[in-house]
Tab-separated table of C-alpha atoms in Angstrom:
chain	number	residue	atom	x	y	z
A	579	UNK	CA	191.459	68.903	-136.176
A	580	UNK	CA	187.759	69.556	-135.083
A	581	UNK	CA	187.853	72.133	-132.372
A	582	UNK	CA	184.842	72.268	-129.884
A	583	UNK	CA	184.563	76.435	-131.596
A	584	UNK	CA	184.333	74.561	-135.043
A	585	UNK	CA	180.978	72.678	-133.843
A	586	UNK	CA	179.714	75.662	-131.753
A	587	UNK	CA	177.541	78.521	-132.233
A	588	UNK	CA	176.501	81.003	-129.422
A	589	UNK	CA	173.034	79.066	-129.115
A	590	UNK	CA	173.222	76.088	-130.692
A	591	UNK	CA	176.409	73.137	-131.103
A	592	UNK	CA	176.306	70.191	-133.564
A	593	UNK	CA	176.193	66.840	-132.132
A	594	UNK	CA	175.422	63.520	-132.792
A	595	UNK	CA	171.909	62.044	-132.678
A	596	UNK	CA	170.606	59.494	-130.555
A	597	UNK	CA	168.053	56.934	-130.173
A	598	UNK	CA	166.290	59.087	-127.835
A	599	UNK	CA	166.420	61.897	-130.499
A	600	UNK	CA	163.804	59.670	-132.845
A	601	UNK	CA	160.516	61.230	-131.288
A	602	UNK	CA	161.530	64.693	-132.699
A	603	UNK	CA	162.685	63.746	-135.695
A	604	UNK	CA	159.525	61.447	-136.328
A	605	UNK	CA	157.650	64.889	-135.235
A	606	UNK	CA	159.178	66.671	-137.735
A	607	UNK	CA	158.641	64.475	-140.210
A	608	UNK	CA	154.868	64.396	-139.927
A	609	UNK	CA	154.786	68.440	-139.940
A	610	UNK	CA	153.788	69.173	-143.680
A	611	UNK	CA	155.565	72.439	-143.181
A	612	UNK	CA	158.659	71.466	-142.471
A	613	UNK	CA	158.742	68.181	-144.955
A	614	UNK	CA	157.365	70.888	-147.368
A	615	UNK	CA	160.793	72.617	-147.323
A	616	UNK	CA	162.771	69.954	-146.570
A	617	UNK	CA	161.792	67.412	-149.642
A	618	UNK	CA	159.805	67.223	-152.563
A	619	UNK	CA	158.773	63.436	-152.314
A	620	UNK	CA	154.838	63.640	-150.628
A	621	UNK	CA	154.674	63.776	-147.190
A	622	UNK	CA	153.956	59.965	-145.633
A	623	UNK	CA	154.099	58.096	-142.178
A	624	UNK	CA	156.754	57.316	-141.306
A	625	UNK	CA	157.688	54.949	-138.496
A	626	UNK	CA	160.812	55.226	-135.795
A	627	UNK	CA	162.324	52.206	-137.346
A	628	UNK	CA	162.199	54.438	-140.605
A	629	UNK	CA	163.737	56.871	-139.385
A	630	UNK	CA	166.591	54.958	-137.349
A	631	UNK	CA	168.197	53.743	-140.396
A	632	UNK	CA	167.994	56.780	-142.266
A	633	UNK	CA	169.549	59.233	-139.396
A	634	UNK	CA	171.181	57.048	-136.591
A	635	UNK	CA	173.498	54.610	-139.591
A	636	UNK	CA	176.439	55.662	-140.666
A	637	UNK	CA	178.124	56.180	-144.209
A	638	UNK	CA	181.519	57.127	-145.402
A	639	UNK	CA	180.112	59.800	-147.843
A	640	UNK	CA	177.904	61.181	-145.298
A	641	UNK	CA	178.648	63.101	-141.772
A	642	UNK	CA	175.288	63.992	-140.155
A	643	UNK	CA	175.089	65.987	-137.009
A	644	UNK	CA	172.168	66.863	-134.683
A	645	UNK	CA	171.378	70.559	-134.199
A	646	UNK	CA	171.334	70.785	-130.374
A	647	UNK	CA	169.912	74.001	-128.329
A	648	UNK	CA	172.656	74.479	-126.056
A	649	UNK	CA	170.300	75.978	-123.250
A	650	UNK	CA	167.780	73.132	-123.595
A	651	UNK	CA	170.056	70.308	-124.460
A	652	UNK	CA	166.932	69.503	-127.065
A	653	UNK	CA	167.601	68.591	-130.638
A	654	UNK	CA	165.965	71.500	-132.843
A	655	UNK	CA	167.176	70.174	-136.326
A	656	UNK	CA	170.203	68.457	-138.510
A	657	UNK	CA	172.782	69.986	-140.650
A	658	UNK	CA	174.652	67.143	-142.995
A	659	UNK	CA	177.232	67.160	-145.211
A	660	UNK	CA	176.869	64.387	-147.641
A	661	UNK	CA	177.141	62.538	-151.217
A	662	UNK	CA	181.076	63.744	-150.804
A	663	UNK	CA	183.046	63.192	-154.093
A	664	UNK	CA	186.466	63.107	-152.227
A	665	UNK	CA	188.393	62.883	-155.506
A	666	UNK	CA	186.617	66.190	-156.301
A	667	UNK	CA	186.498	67.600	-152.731
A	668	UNK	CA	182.998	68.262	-153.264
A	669	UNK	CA	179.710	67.382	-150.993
A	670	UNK	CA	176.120	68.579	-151.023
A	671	UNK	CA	175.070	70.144	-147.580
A	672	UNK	CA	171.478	70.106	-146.050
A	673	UNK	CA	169.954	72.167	-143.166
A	674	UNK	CA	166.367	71.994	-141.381
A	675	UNK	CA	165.425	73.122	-137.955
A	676	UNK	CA	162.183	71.251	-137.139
A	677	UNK	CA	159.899	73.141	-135.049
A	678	UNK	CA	158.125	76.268	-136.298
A	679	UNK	CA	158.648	77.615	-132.698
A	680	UNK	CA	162.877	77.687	-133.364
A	681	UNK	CA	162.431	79.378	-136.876
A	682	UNK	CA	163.572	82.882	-137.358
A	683	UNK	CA	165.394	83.050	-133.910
A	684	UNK	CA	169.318	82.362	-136.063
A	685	UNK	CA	169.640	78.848	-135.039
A	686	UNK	CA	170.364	77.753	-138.745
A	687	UNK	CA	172.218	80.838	-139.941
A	688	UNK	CA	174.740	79.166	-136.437
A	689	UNK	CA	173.997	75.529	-137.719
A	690	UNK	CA	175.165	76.892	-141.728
A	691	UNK	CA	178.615	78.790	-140.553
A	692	UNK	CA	179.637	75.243	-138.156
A	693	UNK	CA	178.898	73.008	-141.357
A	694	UNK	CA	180.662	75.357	-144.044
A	695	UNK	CA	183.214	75.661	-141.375
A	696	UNK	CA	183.733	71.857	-140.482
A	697	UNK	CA	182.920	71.253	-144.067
A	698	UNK	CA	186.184	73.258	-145.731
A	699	UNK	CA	188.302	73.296	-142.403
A	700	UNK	CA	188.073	69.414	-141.302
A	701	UNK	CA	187.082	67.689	-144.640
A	702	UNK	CA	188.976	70.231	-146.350
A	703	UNK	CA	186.813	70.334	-149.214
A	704	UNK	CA	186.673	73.044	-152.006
A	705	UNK	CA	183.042	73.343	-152.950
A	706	UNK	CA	179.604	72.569	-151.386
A	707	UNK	CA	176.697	72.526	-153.457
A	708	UNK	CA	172.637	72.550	-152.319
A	709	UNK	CA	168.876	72.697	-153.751
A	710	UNK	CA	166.364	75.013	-152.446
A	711	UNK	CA	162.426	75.195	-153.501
A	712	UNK	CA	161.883	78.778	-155.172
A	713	UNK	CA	159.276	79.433	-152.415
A	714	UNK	CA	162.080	79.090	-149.747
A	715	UNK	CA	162.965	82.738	-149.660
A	716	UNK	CA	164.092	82.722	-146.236
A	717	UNK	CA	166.548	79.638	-147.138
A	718	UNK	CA	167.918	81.866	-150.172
A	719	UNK	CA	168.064	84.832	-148.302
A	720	UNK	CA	170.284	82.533	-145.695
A	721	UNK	CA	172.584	80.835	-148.398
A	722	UNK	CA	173.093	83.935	-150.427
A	723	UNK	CA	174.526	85.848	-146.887
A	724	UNK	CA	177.006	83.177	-146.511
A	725	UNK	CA	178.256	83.839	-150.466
A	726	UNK	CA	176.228	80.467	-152.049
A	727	UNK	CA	175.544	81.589	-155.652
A	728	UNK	CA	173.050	80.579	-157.857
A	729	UNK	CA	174.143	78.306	-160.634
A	730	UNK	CA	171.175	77.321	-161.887
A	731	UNK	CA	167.118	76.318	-162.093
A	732	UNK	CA	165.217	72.933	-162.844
A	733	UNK	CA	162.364	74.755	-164.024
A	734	UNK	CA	159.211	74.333	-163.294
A	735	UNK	CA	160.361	71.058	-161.194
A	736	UNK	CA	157.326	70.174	-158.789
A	737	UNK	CA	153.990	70.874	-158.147
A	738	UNK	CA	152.278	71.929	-154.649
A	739	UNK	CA	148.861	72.813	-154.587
A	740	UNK	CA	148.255	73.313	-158.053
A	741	UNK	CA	151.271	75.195	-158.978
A	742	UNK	CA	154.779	74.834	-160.281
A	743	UNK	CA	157.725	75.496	-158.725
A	744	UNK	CA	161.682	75.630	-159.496
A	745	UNK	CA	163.944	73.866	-157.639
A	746	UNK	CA	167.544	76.051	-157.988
A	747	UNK	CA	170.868	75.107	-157.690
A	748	UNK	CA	173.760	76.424	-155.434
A	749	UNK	CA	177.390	76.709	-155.033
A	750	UNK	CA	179.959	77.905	-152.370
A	751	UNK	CA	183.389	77.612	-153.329
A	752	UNK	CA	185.437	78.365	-150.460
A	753	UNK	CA	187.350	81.325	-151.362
A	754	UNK	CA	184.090	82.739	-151.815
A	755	UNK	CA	182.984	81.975	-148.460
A	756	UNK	CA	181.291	84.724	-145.831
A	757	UNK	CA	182.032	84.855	-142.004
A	758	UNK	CA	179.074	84.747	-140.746
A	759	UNK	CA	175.819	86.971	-141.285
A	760	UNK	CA	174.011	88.717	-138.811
């Protein structure tokens, strides 16, 4: 049973997005920073319609939920579980919180413990599983407090700027699973 707790942090809550929501996210989207992090396909314009069918549709394999600033009542990212092999009881997780200005204040370490919370409580699953660019140290540093371990590198998998970079592996199982960091 989701429990209000389950979807709650003491700043933020996961919710659902909105067609008003598609302004931010298209923001987001344009900020080579964030995309940077986020993807390793080049950054491009993108239009509202885009962006309406990729986070406003629905998919069985895929639960998506809108990072909300509970003061504000303004969406400040996504957290997703998704590509869910329910045979397996395993699904890939992604995080981003969009604006520079809501970085390094613990909005995703909140958003992380709801999903991996929801994730093995609701779905019940047994393992989640993401990517992270080697240059996202503050990412790893995040995963690694909640117990993620590294299971491996695609060496040498892009190139930004003239230089390579790995793109590594992760796994949670959840008996290895952290309460959350501080």
């Amino acid at each position: 049973m989701i429990t209000e707790k389950m979807l709650e942090g003491e700043n933020i809550r996961l919710g659902y997005f909105a067609e008003k929501d598609l302004e931010n996210i298209l923001e987001w989207h344009t900020g080579e920073l964030f995309m940077r992090h986020l993807d390793a396909v080049p950054v491009k314009p993108r239009t509202k319609d885009d962006l309406k069918k990729q986070w406003l549709e629905e998919t069985s394999d895929a639960f998506r939920f809108a990072v909300i600033h509970k003061n504000t009542e303004k969406v400040i990212g996504f957290a997703e579980v998704n590509g869910v092999l329910w045979t397996h009881k395993t699904a890939w997780v992604s995080l981003g919180i969009g604006s520079e200005e809501h970085w390094g204040k613990g909005y995703g370490r909140e958003a992380l413990q709801c999903l991996i919370d929801y994730s093995f409580n609701e779905l019940n699953l047994h393992r989640l599983q993401l990517t992270v660019f080697s240059y996202n140290s503050r990412a790893i540093r995040l995963y690694e407090k909640f117990g993620f371990k590294k299971e491996g590198a695609f060496r040498e998998f892009m190139e930004r700027n003239g230089q390579r970079y790995d793109m590594f592996l992760y796994g949670l199982l959840r008996r290895e699973r952290q309460k959350s960091p501080e």
